[in-house]
PDB file of C-alpha atoms and ligand atoms in Angstrom:
ATOM      1  CA  UNK A   1      18.201 -15.189   4.423  1.00 93.00           C
ATOM      2  CA  UNK A   2      17.806 -11.997   2.421  1.00 98.00           C
ATOM      3  CA  UNK A   3      15.627  -8.883   2.215  1.00 98.00           C
ATOM      4  CA  UNK A   4      14.975  -7.195  -1.143  1.00 98.00           C
ATOM      5  CA  UNK A   5      12.975  -4.016  -1.673  1.00 98.00           C
ATOM      6  CA  UNK A   6      11.298  -2.568  -4.731  1.00 98.00           C
ATOM      7  CA  UNK A   7       8.962   0.319  -5.546  1.00 98.00           C
ATOM      8  CA  UNK A   8       5.379   0.578  -6.826  1.00 96.00           C
ATOM      9  CA  UNK A   9       4.098  -2.338  -8.921  1.00 95.00           C
ATOM     10  CA  UNK A  10       0.543  -1.039  -9.573  1.00 93.00           C
ATOM     11  CA  UNK A  11      -1.143  -4.340 -10.054  1.00 92.00           C
ATOM     12  CA  UNK A  12      -0.836  -7.459 -11.999  1.00 90.00           C
ATOM     13  CA  UNK A  13      -0.027  -6.745 -15.599  1.00 79.00           C
ATOM     14  CA  UNK A  14       2.944  -5.291 -17.346  1.00 69.00           C
ATOM     15  CA  UNK A  15       2.157  -1.680 -18.175  1.00 59.00           C
ATOM     16  CA  UNK A  16      -1.312  -1.894 -16.700  1.00 55.00           C
ATOM     17  CA  UNK A  17      -1.116   1.662 -15.367  1.00 56.00           C
ATOM     18  CA  UNK A  18       0.876   4.050 -17.502  1.00 57.00           C
ATOM     19  CA  UNK A  19       4.377   2.668 -17.756  1.00 63.00           C
ATOM     20  CA  UNK A  20       4.380   0.655 -14.535  1.00 77.00           C
ATOM     21  CA  UNK A  21       5.383  -2.940 -15.136  1.00 86.00           C
ATOM     22  CA  UNK A  22       3.112  -4.858 -12.656  1.00 93.00           C
ATOM     23  CA  UNK A  23       4.230  -7.494 -10.148  1.00 96.00           C
ATOM     24  CA  UNK A  24       3.873 -10.487 -12.493  1.00 95.00           C
ATOM     25  CA  UNK A  25       6.556  -8.943 -14.682  1.00 93.00           C
ATOM     26  CA  UNK A  26       8.708  -7.398 -11.965  1.00 95.00           C
ATOM     27  CA  UNK A  27       8.909 -10.566  -9.867  1.00 97.00           C
ATOM     28  CA  UNK A  28       9.105 -13.039 -12.750  1.00 96.00           C
ATOM     29  CA  UNK A  29      12.112 -15.363 -12.779  1.00 97.00           C
ATOM     30  CA  UNK A  30      13.442 -13.638 -15.900  1.00 95.00           C
ATOM     31  CA  UNK A  31      13.470 -10.152 -14.353  1.00 95.00           C
ATOM     32  CA  UNK A  32      14.327 -11.306 -10.820  1.00 98.00           C
ATOM     33  CA  UNK A  33      16.494 -14.445 -11.219  1.00 98.00           C
ATOM     34  CA  UNK A  34      17.859 -14.109  -7.653  1.00 98.00           C
ATOM     35  CA  UNK A  35      14.715 -15.918  -6.544  1.00 98.00           C
ATOM     36  CA  UNK A  36      16.214 -19.199  -7.748  1.00 98.00           C
ATOM     37  CA  UNK A  37      18.316 -19.215  -4.583  1.00 97.00           C
ATOM     38  CA  UNK A  38      15.516 -17.995  -2.319  1.00 98.00           C
ATOM     39  CA  UNK A  39      13.130 -19.632   0.175  1.00 98.00           C
ATOM     40  CA  UNK A  40      10.074 -18.437   2.048  1.00 98.00           C
ATOM     41  CA  UNK A  41      12.530 -17.222   4.726  1.00 98.00           C
ATOM     42  CA  UNK A  42      13.652 -14.572   2.217  1.00 98.00           C
ATOM     43  CA  UNK A  43      11.603 -11.421   1.693  1.00 98.00           C
ATOM     44  CA  UNK A  44      10.628  -9.046  -1.085  1.00 98.00           C
ATOM     45  CA  UNK A  45       9.136  -5.822   0.188  1.00 98.00           C
ATOM     46  CA  UNK A  46       7.005  -3.680  -2.108  1.00 98.00           C
ATOM     47  CA  UNK A  47       6.962  -0.021  -1.042  1.00 98.00           C
ATOM     48  CA  UNK A  48       3.283   0.614  -1.701  1.00 97.00           C
ATOM     49  CA  UNK A  49       0.933   0.746  -4.673  1.00 96.00           C
ATOM     50  CA  UNK A  50       1.069  -3.040  -4.782  1.00 97.00           C
ATOM     51  CA  UNK A  51      -2.277  -3.060  -6.584  1.00 95.00           C
ATOM     52  CA  UNK A  52      -2.908  -6.811  -6.330  1.00 96.00           C
ATOM     53  CA  UNK A  53      -6.164  -6.158  -4.488  1.00 97.00           C
ATOM     54  CA  UNK A  54      -7.796  -3.456  -6.542  1.00 95.00           C
ATOM     55  CA  UNK A  55     -11.104  -4.230  -8.234  1.00 94.00           C
ATOM     56  CA  UNK A  56     -14.458  -3.352  -6.719  1.00 95.00           C
ATOM     57  CA  UNK A  57     -17.113  -5.902  -7.677  1.00 95.00           C
ATOM     58  CA  UNK A  58     -20.387  -4.387  -6.540  1.00 96.00           C
ATOM     59  CA  UNK A  59     -21.939  -7.869  -6.321  1.00 96.00           C
ATOM     60  CA  UNK A  60     -19.219  -9.642  -4.354  1.00 96.00           C
ATOM     61  CA  UNK A  61     -16.363  -9.088  -1.948  1.00 95.00           C
ATOM     62  CA  UNK A  62     -14.320 -11.890  -3.542  1.00 95.00           C
ATOM     63  CA  UNK A  63     -11.205 -11.626  -5.612  1.00 96.00           C
ATOM     64  CA  UNK A  64     -11.718 -11.486  -9.368  1.00 94.00           C
ATOM     65  CA  UNK A  65     -10.530 -14.595 -11.208  1.00 94.00           C
ATOM     66  CA  UNK A  66      -7.630 -12.559 -12.574  1.00 93.00           C
ATOM     67  CA  UNK A  67      -6.630 -11.343  -9.112  1.00 95.00           C
ATOM     68  CA  UNK A  68      -6.910 -14.869  -7.691  1.00 96.00           C
ATOM     69  CA  UNK A  69      -4.651 -16.218 -10.408  1.00 96.00           C
ATOM     70  CA  UNK A  70      -2.040 -13.475  -9.895  1.00 96.00           C
ATOM     71  CA  UNK A  71      -2.052 -13.699  -6.096  1.00 97.00           C
ATOM     72  CA  UNK A  72      -1.797 -17.523  -6.261  1.00 98.00           C
ATOM     73  CA  UNK A  73       1.128 -17.050  -8.670  1.00 97.00           C
ATOM     74  CA  UNK A  74       2.814 -14.774  -6.132  1.00 98.00           C
ATOM     75  CA  UNK A  75       2.125 -17.255  -3.345  1.00 98.00           C
ATOM     76  CA  UNK A  76       3.796 -19.984  -5.461  1.00 98.00           C
ATOM     77  CA  UNK A  77       7.032 -17.983  -5.643  1.00 98.00           C
ATOM     78  CA  UNK A  78       9.930 -19.179  -3.522  1.00 98.00           C
ATOM     79  CA  UNK A  79       9.976 -16.009  -1.354  1.00 98.00           C
ATOM     80  CA  UNK A  80       7.652 -14.149   0.993  1.00 98.00           C
ATOM     81  CA  UNK A  81       6.131 -10.931  -0.349  1.00 98.00           C
ATOM     82  CA  UNK A  82       5.442  -8.080   2.030  1.00 98.00           C
ATOM     83  CA  UNK A  83       3.998  -4.722   1.129  1.00 98.00           C
ATOM     84  CA  UNK A  84       3.061  -1.442   2.773  1.00 98.00           C
ATOM     85  CA  UNK A  85      -0.140   0.024   1.354  1.00 98.00           C
ATOM     86  CA  UNK A  86       0.080   2.949  -1.046  1.00 98.00           C
ATOM     87  CA  UNK A  87      -2.485   5.391  -2.389  1.00 95.00           C
ATOM     88  CA  UNK A  88      -3.576   3.030  -5.163  1.00 93.00           C
ATOM     89  CA  UNK A  89      -4.959   0.121  -3.115  1.00 96.00           C
ATOM     90  CA  UNK A  90      -8.516  -0.997  -2.458  1.00 97.00           C
ATOM     91  CA  UNK A  91      -8.580  -0.290   1.285  1.00 98.00           C
ATOM     92  CA  UNK A  92     -12.161  -1.511   1.642  1.00 97.00           C
ATOM     93  CA  UNK A  93     -11.176  -4.995   0.522  1.00 98.00           C
ATOM     94  CA  UNK A  94      -7.762  -4.991   2.213  1.00 98.00           C
ATOM     95  CA  UNK A  95      -8.708  -3.692   5.657  1.00 97.00           C
ATOM     96  CA  UNK A  96     -12.519  -3.796   5.724  1.00 97.00           C
ATOM     97  CA  UNK A  97     -15.116  -1.271   4.681  1.00 97.00           C
ATOM     98  CA  UNK A  98     -16.314   0.791   7.637  1.00 91.00           C
ATOM     99  CA  UNK A  99     -18.520   3.106   5.644  1.00 93.00           C
ATOM    100  CA  UNK A 100     -22.071   1.942   6.356  1.00 96.00           C
ATOM    101  CA  UNK A 101     -23.483   4.783   4.258  1.00 95.00           C
ATOM    102  CA  UNK A 102     -21.680   3.464   1.224  1.00 96.00           C
ATOM    103  CA  UNK A 103     -22.605  -0.152   2.059  1.00 97.00           C
ATOM    104  CA  UNK A 104     -26.310   0.703   2.341  1.00 96.00           C
ATOM    105  CA  UNK A 105     -26.382   2.998  -0.714  1.00 97.00           C
ATOM    106  CA  UNK A 106     -27.410   2.137  -4.288  1.00 97.00           C
ATOM    107  CA  UNK A 107     -23.713   1.511  -4.996  1.00 97.00           C
ATOM    108  CA  UNK A 108     -23.794  -1.817  -3.139  1.00 97.00           C
ATOM    109  CA  UNK A 109     -27.505  -2.600  -3.477  1.00 96.00           C
ATOM    110  CA  UNK A 110     -26.777  -5.697  -5.606  1.00 97.00           C
ATOM    111  CA  UNK A 111     -24.380  -7.172  -3.040  1.00 97.00           C
ATOM    112  CA  UNK A 112     -25.855  -9.922  -0.827  1.00 97.00           C
ATOM    113  CA  UNK A 113     -25.664  -9.243   2.929  1.00 97.00           C
ATOM    114  CA  UNK A 114     -23.299 -12.165   3.490  1.00 96.00           C
ATOM    115  CA  UNK A 115     -20.813 -10.584   1.044  1.00 97.00           C
ATOM    116  CA  UNK A 116     -21.210  -7.174   2.669  1.00 97.00           C
ATOM    117  CA  UNK A 117     -20.323  -8.758   5.984  1.00 97.00           C
ATOM    118  CA  UNK A 118     -17.103 -10.144   4.464  1.00 97.00           C
ATOM    119  CA  UNK A 119     -16.323  -6.723   2.994  1.00 97.00           C
ATOM    120  CA  UNK A 120     -16.687  -5.166   6.451  1.00 97.00           C
ATOM    121  CA  UNK A 121     -13.727  -7.274   7.637  1.00 97.00           C
ATOM    122  CA  UNK A 122     -11.259  -7.366   4.750  1.00 97.00           C
ATOM    123  CA  UNK A 123      -8.457  -9.945   4.697  1.00 98.00           C
ATOM    124  CA  UNK A 124      -7.658 -11.756   7.988  1.00 98.00           C
ATOM    125  CA  UNK A 125      -5.710  -9.596  10.448  1.00 98.00           C
ATOM    126  CA  UNK A 126      -2.959 -11.517  12.164  1.00 98.00           C
ATOM    127  CA  UNK A 127       0.012 -10.892  14.454  1.00 98.00           C
ATOM    128  CA  UNK A 128       3.262 -11.452  12.558  1.00 98.00           C
ATOM    129  CA  UNK A 129       6.876 -10.930  13.620  1.00 98.00           C
ATOM    130  CA  UNK A 130       5.980  -8.342  16.260  1.00 98.00           C
ATOM    131  CA  UNK A 131       3.330  -6.367  14.387  1.00 98.00           C
ATOM    132  CA  UNK A 132       0.064  -6.910  12.565  1.00 98.00           C
ATOM    133  CA  UNK A 133      -0.482  -7.917   8.954  1.00 98.00           C
ATOM    134  CA  UNK A 134      -3.365  -8.495   6.619  1.00 98.00           C
ATOM    135  CA  UNK A 135      -2.930 -11.943   5.210  1.00 98.00           C
ATOM    136  CA  UNK A 136      -3.672 -11.948   1.482  1.00 98.00           C
ATOM    137  CA  UNK A 137      -2.018 -15.333   1.130  1.00 98.00           C
ATOM    138  CA  UNK A 138       0.113 -17.281   3.671  1.00 98.00           C
ATOM    139  CA  UNK A 139       3.220 -15.635   2.213  1.00 98.00           C
ATOM    140  CA  UNK A 140       1.713 -12.436   0.708  1.00 98.00           C
ATOM    141  CA  UNK A 141       1.236 -10.042   3.588  1.00 98.00           C
ATOM    142  CA  UNK A 142       0.350  -6.363   3.976  1.00 98.00           C
ATOM    143  CA  UNK A 143       2.247  -4.653   6.835  1.00 98.00           C
ATOM    144  CA  UNK A 144      -0.098  -2.466   8.856  1.00 98.00           C
ATOM    145  CA  UNK A 145       0.791   1.081   9.715  1.00 98.00           C
ATOM    146  CA  UNK A 146       2.806   1.976  12.745  1.00 98.00           C
ATOM    147  CA  UNK A 147       4.204  -1.432  13.741  1.00 98.00           C
ATOM    148  CA  UNK A 148       7.802  -2.631  14.036  1.00 98.00           C
ATOM    149  CA  UNK A 149       8.400  -6.065  12.510  1.00 98.00           C
ATOM    150  CA  UNK A 150      11.415  -8.248  13.162  1.00 98.00           C
ATOM    151  CA  UNK A 151      12.350  -9.572   9.729  1.00 97.00           C
ATOM    152  CA  UNK A 152      15.421 -11.718   9.486  1.00 93.00           C
ATOM    153  CA  UNK A 153      16.761 -10.167  12.739  1.00 96.00           C
ATOM    154  CA  UNK A 154      16.239  -6.664  11.382  1.00 98.00           C
ATOM    155  CA  UNK A 155      13.827  -4.267  13.059  1.00 98.00           C
ATOM    156  CA  UNK A 156      11.621  -2.676  10.436  1.00 98.00           C
ATOM    157  CA  UNK A 157       9.106   0.142  10.924  1.00 99.00           C
ATOM    158  CA  UNK A 158       6.290   0.200   8.370  1.00 98.00           C
ATOM    159  CA  UNK A 159       3.947   3.066   7.616  1.00 98.00           C
ATOM    160  CA  UNK A 160       2.110   2.929   4.281  1.00 98.00           C
ATOM    161  CA  UNK A 161      -0.122   5.433   2.531  1.00 98.00           C
ATOM    162  CA  UNK A 162       0.122   8.684   0.559  1.00 97.00           C
ATOM    163  CA  UNK A 163      -2.114  11.447  -0.618  1.00 94.00           C
ATOM    164  CA  UNK A 164      -3.212  10.912  -4.221  1.00 92.00           C
ATOM    165  CA  UNK A 165      -2.382  13.598  -6.739  1.00 85.00           C
ATOM    166  CA  UNK A 166      -4.519  12.420  -9.621  1.00 82.00           C
ATOM    167  CA  UNK A 167      -7.678  13.746  -7.941  1.00 88.00           C
ATOM    168  CA  UNK A 168      -7.182  17.412  -8.567  1.00 86.00           C
ATOM    169  CA  UNK A 169     -10.672  17.721 -10.097  1.00 91.00           C
ATOM    170  CA  UNK A 170     -12.272  15.997  -7.130  1.00 91.00           C
ATOM    171  CA  UNK A 171     -13.700  12.791  -5.745  1.00 94.00           C
ATOM    172  CA  UNK A 172     -17.125  11.547  -6.828  1.00 95.00           C
ATOM    173  CA  UNK A 173     -18.892  10.108  -3.781  1.00 96.00           C
ATOM    174  CA  UNK A 174     -21.649   7.639  -4.753  1.00 96.00           C
ATOM    175  CA  UNK A 175     -23.509   8.327  -1.484  1.00 96.00           C
ATOM    176  CA  UNK A 176     -24.173  11.911  -2.580  1.00 96.00           C
ATOM    177  CA  UNK A 177     -26.181  10.704  -5.609  1.00 96.00           C
ATOM    178  CA  UNK A 178     -29.700   9.348  -5.210  1.00 96.00           C
ATOM    179  CA  UNK A 179     -29.263   6.643  -7.825  1.00 96.00           C
ATOM    180  CA  UNK A 180     -26.923   5.150 -10.389  1.00 96.00           C
ATOM    181  CA  UNK A 181     -28.448   7.012 -13.350  1.00 97.00           C
ATOM    182  CA  UNK A 182     -27.681  10.401 -11.895  1.00 97.00           C
ATOM    183  CA  UNK A 183     -24.242   9.279 -10.794  1.00 96.00           C
ATOM    184  CA  UNK A 184     -23.421   7.988 -14.312  1.00 96.00           C
ATOM    185  CA  UNK A 185     -24.660  11.208 -15.882  1.00 96.00           C
ATOM    186  CA  UNK A 186     -22.291  13.245 -13.699  1.00 95.00           C
ATOM    187  CA  UNK A 187     -19.438  10.830 -14.317  1.00 94.00           C
ATOM    188  CA  UNK A 188     -19.936  11.114 -18.094  1.00 95.00           C
ATOM    189  CA  UNK A 189     -20.087  14.918 -17.847  1.00 95.00           C
ATOM    190  CA  UNK A 190     -16.711  14.948 -16.106  1.00 93.00           C
ATOM    191  CA  UNK A 191     -14.985  12.576 -18.489  1.00 90.00           C
ATOM    192  CA  UNK A 192     -11.416  13.721 -19.140  1.00 90.00           C
ATOM    193  CA  UNK A 193     -11.082  15.338 -15.737  1.00 92.00           C
ATOM    194  CA  UNK A 194      -8.800  14.079 -12.961  1.00 91.00           C
ATOM    195  CA  UNK A 195     -11.616  12.563 -10.922  1.00 92.00           C
ATOM    196  CA  UNK A 196     -11.728   9.309  -8.984  1.00 93.00           C
ATOM    197  CA  UNK A 197     -14.690   7.565  -7.398  1.00 95.00           C
ATOM    198  CA  UNK A 198     -14.926   6.788  -3.691  1.00 95.00           C
ATOM    199  CA  UNK A 199     -15.116   3.021  -3.162  1.00 96.00           C
ATOM    200  CA  UNK A 200     -14.209   2.290  -6.786  1.00 95.00           C
ATOM    201  CA  UNK A 201     -10.892   4.014  -7.482  1.00 93.00           C
ATOM    202  CA  UNK A 202     -10.211   6.114  -4.357  1.00 96.00           C
ATOM    203  CA  UNK A 203     -10.315   5.420  -0.621  1.00 97.00           C
ATOM    204  CA  UNK A 204      -9.980   7.942   2.193  1.00 95.00           C
ATOM    205  CA  UNK A 205      -7.750   5.488   4.106  1.00 97.00           C
ATOM    206  CA  UNK A 206      -4.887   6.280   1.724  1.00 97.00           C
ATOM    207  CA  UNK A 207      -4.036   8.806   4.439  1.00 97.00           C
ATOM    208  CA  UNK A 208      -3.508   7.544   7.983  1.00 97.00           C
ATOM    209  CA  UNK A 209      -5.900   8.405  10.803  1.00 97.00           C
ATOM    210  CA  UNK A 210      -4.746  10.406  13.826  1.00 98.00           C
ATOM    211  CA  UNK A 211      -4.859   7.130  15.810  1.00 98.00           C
ATOM    212  CA  UNK A 212      -2.556   5.378  13.347  1.00 98.00           C
ATOM    213  CA  UNK A 213      -0.083   8.262  13.506  1.00 98.00           C
ATOM    214  CA  UNK A 214      -0.183   8.269  17.317  1.00 98.00           C
ATOM    215  CA  UNK A 215       0.285   4.493  17.312  1.00 98.00           C
ATOM    216  CA  UNK A 216       3.372   4.797  15.068  1.00 98.00           C
ATOM    217  CA  UNK A 217       4.930   7.403  17.336  1.00 98.00           C
ATOM    218  CA  UNK A 218       4.264   5.362  20.449  1.00 98.00           C
ATOM    219  CA  UNK A 219       5.630   2.157  18.854  1.00 98.00           C
ATOM    220  CA  UNK A 220       8.883   3.889  17.926  1.00 98.00           C
ATOM    221  CA  UNK A 221       9.265   5.605  21.321  1.00 98.00           C
ATOM    222  CA  UNK A 222       8.737   2.337  23.190  1.00 98.00           C
ATOM    223  CA  UNK A 223      11.102   0.451  20.894  1.00 98.00           C
ATOM    224  CA  UNK A 224      13.885   3.019  21.102  1.00 98.00           C
ATOM    225  CA  UNK A 225      13.724   3.071  24.892  1.00 98.00           C
ATOM    226  CA  UNK A 226      15.285  -0.455  24.759  1.00 97.00           C
ATOM    227  CA  UNK A 227      17.097  -0.474  21.429  1.00 98.00           C
ATOM    228  CA  UNK A 228      19.758   1.652  19.830  1.00 98.00           C
ATOM    229  CA  UNK A 229      17.938   2.106  16.553  1.00 98.00           C
ATOM    230  CA  UNK A 230      15.438   0.775  14.041  1.00 98.00           C
ATOM    231  CA  UNK A 231      17.269  -0.907  11.179  1.00 98.00           C
ATOM    232  CA  UNK A 232      14.928  -0.149   8.270  1.00 98.00           C
ATOM    233  CA  UNK A 233      11.985   2.142   7.654  1.00 99.00           C
ATOM    234  CA  UNK A 234       9.538   1.194   4.861  1.00 99.00           C
ATOM    235  CA  UNK A 235       6.971   3.753   3.742  1.00 98.00           C
ATOM    236  CA  UNK A 236       5.125   4.559   0.538  1.00 98.00           C
ATOM    237  CA  UNK A 237       5.505   8.321   0.783  1.00 98.00           C
ATOM    238  CA  UNK A 238       8.678  10.244   1.733  1.00 98.00           C
ATOM    239  CA  UNK A 239       9.311  12.765   4.504  1.00 97.00           C
ATOM    240  CA  UNK A 240       8.396  16.328   3.449  1.00 96.00           C
ATOM    241  CA  UNK A 241      11.960  17.666   3.184  1.00 96.00           C
ATOM    242  CA  UNK A 242      13.032  14.725   1.000  1.00 97.00           C
ATOM    243  CA  UNK A 243      10.137  15.401  -1.360  1.00 95.00           C
ATOM    244  CA  UNK A 244      11.072  19.065  -1.602  1.00 95.00           C
ATOM    245  CA  UNK A 245      14.607  18.041  -2.565  1.00 94.00           C
ATOM    246  CA  UNK A 246      13.114  15.793  -5.255  1.00 93.00           C
ATOM    247  CA  UNK A 247      11.131  18.785  -6.537  1.00 92.00           C
ATOM    248  CA  UNK A 248       7.667  17.812  -5.259  1.00 91.00           C
ATOM    249  CA  UNK A 249       5.169  19.623  -3.119  1.00 81.00           C
ATOM    250  CA  UNK A 250       5.016  18.062   0.302  1.00 77.00           C
ATOM    251  CA  UNK A 251       2.539  19.881   2.517  1.00 82.00           C
ATOM    252  CA  UNK A 252       0.179  17.118   3.509  1.00 93.00           C
ATOM    253  CA  UNK A 253      -0.331  15.569   6.932  1.00 95.00           C
ATOM    254  CA  UNK A 254       1.442  12.301   6.129  1.00 97.00           C
ATOM    255  CA  UNK A 255       4.650  13.771   4.665  1.00 97.00           C
ATOM    256  CA  UNK A 256       4.817  16.237   7.574  1.00 97.00           C
ATOM    257  CA  UNK A 257       4.338  13.357  10.021  1.00 98.00           C
ATOM    258  CA  UNK A 258       7.114  11.366   8.366  1.00 98.00           C
ATOM    259  CA  UNK A 259       9.287  14.474   8.503  1.00 97.00           C
ATOM    260  CA  UNK A 260       8.635  14.780  12.233  1.00 98.00           C
ATOM    261  CA  UNK A 261       9.610  11.110  12.760  1.00 98.00           C
ATOM    262  CA  UNK A 262      12.743  11.573  10.695  1.00 98.00           C
ATOM    263  CA  UNK A 263      13.951  14.297  13.083  1.00 97.00           C
ATOM    264  CA  UNK A 264      13.864  12.241  16.259  1.00 98.00           C
ATOM    265  CA  UNK A 265      13.723   8.588  15.244  1.00 98.00           C
ATOM    266  CA  UNK A 266      17.040   6.719  15.285  1.00 98.00           C
ATOM    267  CA  UNK A 267      17.189   4.457  12.212  1.00 98.00           C
ATOM    268  CA  UNK A 268      19.562   2.925   9.715  1.00 98.00           C
ATOM    269  CA  UNK A 269      18.055   3.254   6.221  1.00 98.00           C
ATOM    270  CA  UNK A 270      14.712   4.545   4.969  1.00 98.00           C
ATOM    271  CA  UNK A 271      13.145   3.257   1.743  1.00 99.00           C
ATOM    272  CA  UNK A 272      10.093   4.724   0.025  1.00 98.00           C
ATOM    273  CA  UNK A 273       8.339   4.606  -3.350  1.00 98.00           C
ATOM    274  CA  UNK A 274       5.393   6.682  -4.656  1.00 96.00           C
ATOM    275  CA  UNK A 275       7.413   9.113  -6.831  1.00 95.00           C
ATOM    276  CA  UNK A 276       8.130   6.536  -9.574  1.00 94.00           C
ATOM    277  CA  UNK A 277      11.881   7.145  -9.720  1.00 95.00           C
ATOM    278  CA  UNK A 278      15.003   5.427  -8.430  1.00 97.00           C
ATOM    279  CA  UNK A 279      17.129   7.913  -6.513  1.00 97.00           C
ATOM    280  CA  UNK A 280      19.549   7.828  -3.620  1.00 97.00           C
ATOM    281  CA  UNK A 281      19.225  11.023  -1.665  1.00 97.00           C
ATOM    282  CA  UNK A 282      21.776  10.302   1.062  1.00 97.00           C
ATOM    283  CA  UNK A 283      23.331   7.446   3.021  1.00 97.00           C
ATOM    284  CA  UNK A 284      19.991   6.902   4.719  1.00 98.00           C
ATOM    285  CA  UNK A 285      17.245   7.950   2.252  1.00 98.00           C
ATOM    286  CA  UNK A 286      16.367   5.830  -0.787  1.00 98.00           C
ATOM    287  CA  UNK A 287      13.614   6.268  -3.352  1.00 98.00           C
ATOM    288  CA  UNK A 288      12.852   3.134  -5.348  1.00 98.00           C
ATOM    289  CA  UNK A 289      10.707   2.433  -8.373  1.00 96.00           C
ATOM    290  CA  UNK A 290      11.227  -0.596 -10.616  1.00 95.00           C
ATOM    291  CA  UNK A 291      14.643  -1.503  -9.265  1.00 97.00           C
ATOM    292  CA  UNK A 292      14.843  -4.475  -6.895  1.00 98.00           C
ATOM    293  CA  UNK A 293      17.594  -3.927  -4.361  1.00 98.00           C
ATOM    294  CA  UNK A 294      19.008  -6.317  -1.825  1.00 98.00           C
ATOM    295  CA  UNK A 295      19.344  -4.466   1.488  1.00 98.00           C
ATOM    296  CA  UNK A 296      20.188  -7.318   3.842  1.00 97.00           C
TER     297      UNK A 296
HETATM  298 FE1  LIG B   1       2.417   4.731  -7.565  1.00 79.67          FE
END
């Protein structure tokens, strides 16, 4: 049995977002031939910005035909894919949309009630290896925040999410516009700016809630009262001091939270993505992008 990790895939296609190669390229047999020896008892962990569940169809909560094809392709692979969520994921579809204002606004007015009800729930939430996952496919699973999973006899703490940086000109919230015409007018006016749209290309859940952070702390404390250490930590973002060393600003609640954990949590190795580089900071801190590294 083996565990491999890799960084952001940003969706399905090669070079779909900037220079990111997409999971159908990254995890193809050509790029990742190791899979020829693998089974569903072997794992590939994507460190956030998976992007396989991305599109918002305002008429339906279902996967697009392209997404369905790509996720079925991933399911057909001879390994199990796990991912922590990043800041480029459709959280409404993954974990359920809790924003009734958005659901009842003009934005979703064409969506039948039965589809809205599905959107409220997201993918099935299931217990898995000691924590909770969202089951995208039987062997394509999103690891929820703040749980410790036993994967191939390794204890793994997962905590996805990151604050987006491509929103410096703001978020357009459809619920603040009376209708689509006025929304579109404003959207056109701001063309060329770094703006994303709530429910379409940005979701507030990219950052954890206070409850999720408290849950993570509690999980670790309980675990470490009976165990020497956590083997692996998988996050999308990095602890604040690591980001500073990489030359990034790091003053947001999640990076500060991860920094706090880093100071008292006993762990073996910590892997994160988000910064779109491959760099080894120390014996314990690893930043991954398109490299696929066997860690166990
Ligand atoms: Fe990314």
